[in-house]
Amino acid sequence: MKLILHPLVHLDVFEAMNFYEREGGTKLAADFFLEFAQVKDSIVERPLSFVSYNRELRSARFDRFPYHALFSIEPDHVFVLVVRHDARHQDFGLDR
């Protein structure tokens, strides 16, 4: 299945990586990016295995970092709407 990212997902990931680079160094930022890549792969491989967030979206949690990706399953692709910190307001990114 094809994966499509909302354009602002790149900014979500970039901001998180900047935070982790400031707080823990380049390796921690790179680790975040690698986990993001793993989450994307898992979403593509088994989108139905993730918990429903609401009627339209599912949530894929990161293992090591307090982040999750919200995505929808479309007929011919999976669409990642937002990557956000678990403590962000529950409506953050839903209006994209």
Short mmCIF file of C-alpha atoms in Angstrom, two decimals:
data_model
loop_
_atom_site.label_atom_id
_atom_site.label_comp_id
_atom_site.label_asym_id
_atom_site.label_seq_id
_atom_site.Cartn_x
_atom_site.Cartn_y
_atom_site.Cartn_z
CA MET A 1 0.00 0.00 0.00
CA LYS A 2 1.19 3.51 -0.78
CA LEU A 3 2.01 5.99 2.02
CA ILE A 4 1.26 9.70 1.71
CA LEU A 5 2.37 12.24 4.32
CA HIS A 6 0.61 15.52 4.90
CA PRO A 7 3.17 18.24 4.04
CA LEU A 8 3.25 19.45 7.65
CA VAL A 9 4.32 16.00 8.89
CA HIS A 10 7.82 16.89 7.71
CA LEU A 11 7.71 19.94 9.99
CA ASP A 12 6.38 17.85 12.89
CA VAL A 13 9.33 15.47 12.58
CA PHE A 14 11.85 18.28 12.03
CA GLU A 15 10.71 20.11 15.18
CA ALA A 16 10.92 16.93 17.25
CA MET A 17 14.38 16.17 15.91
CA ASN A 18 15.54 19.71 16.73
CA PHE A 19 14.30 19.30 20.28
CA TYR A 20 16.05 15.96 20.74
CA GLU A 21 19.25 17.28 19.20
CA ARG A 22 19.26 20.24 21.64
CA GLU A 23 18.43 18.07 24.63
CA GLY A 24 20.37 14.90 23.90
CA GLY A 25 22.58 15.37 20.86
CA THR A 26 22.72 14.28 17.27
CA LYS A 27 22.41 10.57 17.99
CA LEU A 28 19.15 11.03 19.89
CA ALA A 29 17.72 13.10 17.04
CA ALA A 30 18.80 10.42 14.56
CA ASP A 31 17.21 7.75 16.77
CA PHE A 32 13.93 9.68 16.66
CA PHE A 33 14.08 9.80 12.86
CA LEU A 34 14.82 6.06 12.66
CA GLU A 35 11.84 5.30 14.88
CA PHE A 36 9.65 7.55 12.71
CA ALA A 37 10.79 5.52 9.69
CA GLN A 38 9.93 2.29 11.50
CA VAL A 39 6.48 3.61 12.42
CA LYS A 40 5.87 4.56 8.77
CA ASP A 41 6.90 1.07 7.65
CA SER A 42 4.60 -0.54 10.22
CA ILE A 43 1.68 1.62 9.14
CA VAL A 44 2.14 0.54 5.52
CA GLU A 45 2.63 -3.14 6.37
CA ARG A 46 -0.25 -3.53 8.81
CA PRO A 47 -2.48 -0.44 9.00
CA LEU A 48 -5.44 -2.28 10.52
CA SER A 49 -3.41 -3.44 13.51
CA PHE A 50 -3.34 0.03 15.06
CA VAL A 51 -5.90 1.28 17.54
CA SER A 52 -8.71 3.52 16.30
CA TYR A 53 -8.33 7.13 17.40
CA ASN A 54 -11.75 8.15 16.11
CA ARG A 55 -14.03 7.05 13.26
CA GLU A 56 -11.62 8.20 10.56
CA LEU A 57 -8.17 7.90 12.13
CA ARG A 58 -5.87 5.35 13.71
CA SER A 59 -2.95 5.99 16.04
CA ALA A 60 0.52 4.48 15.69
CA ARG A 61 2.58 4.99 18.84
CA PHE A 62 6.34 5.28 18.87
CA ASP A 63 8.08 2.81 21.19
CA ARG A 64 10.95 4.87 22.57
CA PHE A 65 9.60 8.41 22.27
CA PRO A 66 6.34 9.91 23.59
CA TYR A 67 4.96 10.48 20.08
CA HIS A 68 2.31 9.01 17.84
CA ALA A 69 1.23 9.33 14.23
CA LEU A 70 -2.42 9.73 13.30
CA PHE A 71 -3.36 8.28 9.94
CA SER A 72 -6.32 7.29 7.80
CA ILE A 73 -6.72 4.24 5.61
CA GLU A 74 -7.91 5.18 2.15
CA PRO A 75 -8.86 2.77 -0.67
CA ASP A 76 -5.48 3.02 -2.40
CA HIS A 77 -3.16 4.54 0.21
CA VAL A 78 -2.51 5.34 3.85
CA PHE A 79 -2.46 9.05 4.73
CA VAL A 80 -0.44 10.28 7.73
CA LEU A 81 -2.07 13.45 8.98
CA VAL A 82 0.12 14.41 11.94
CA VAL A 83 3.02 13.26 14.08
CA ARG A 84 2.66 14.74 17.54
CA HIS A 85 3.85 14.50 21.11
CA ASP A 86 1.57 12.50 23.38
CA ALA A 87 1.07 15.57 25.60
CA ARG A 88 -0.15 17.82 22.78
CA HIS A 89 -3.77 18.87 22.83
CA GLN A 90 -5.97 16.12 21.39
CA ASP A 91 -7.14 18.42 18.57
CA PHE A 92 -3.62 19.42 17.44
CA GLY A 93 -3.23 18.70 13.74
CA LEU A 94 -6.75 17.42 13.16
CA ASP A 95 -7.72 20.45 11.07
CA ARG A 96 -5.12 19.71 8.42
#
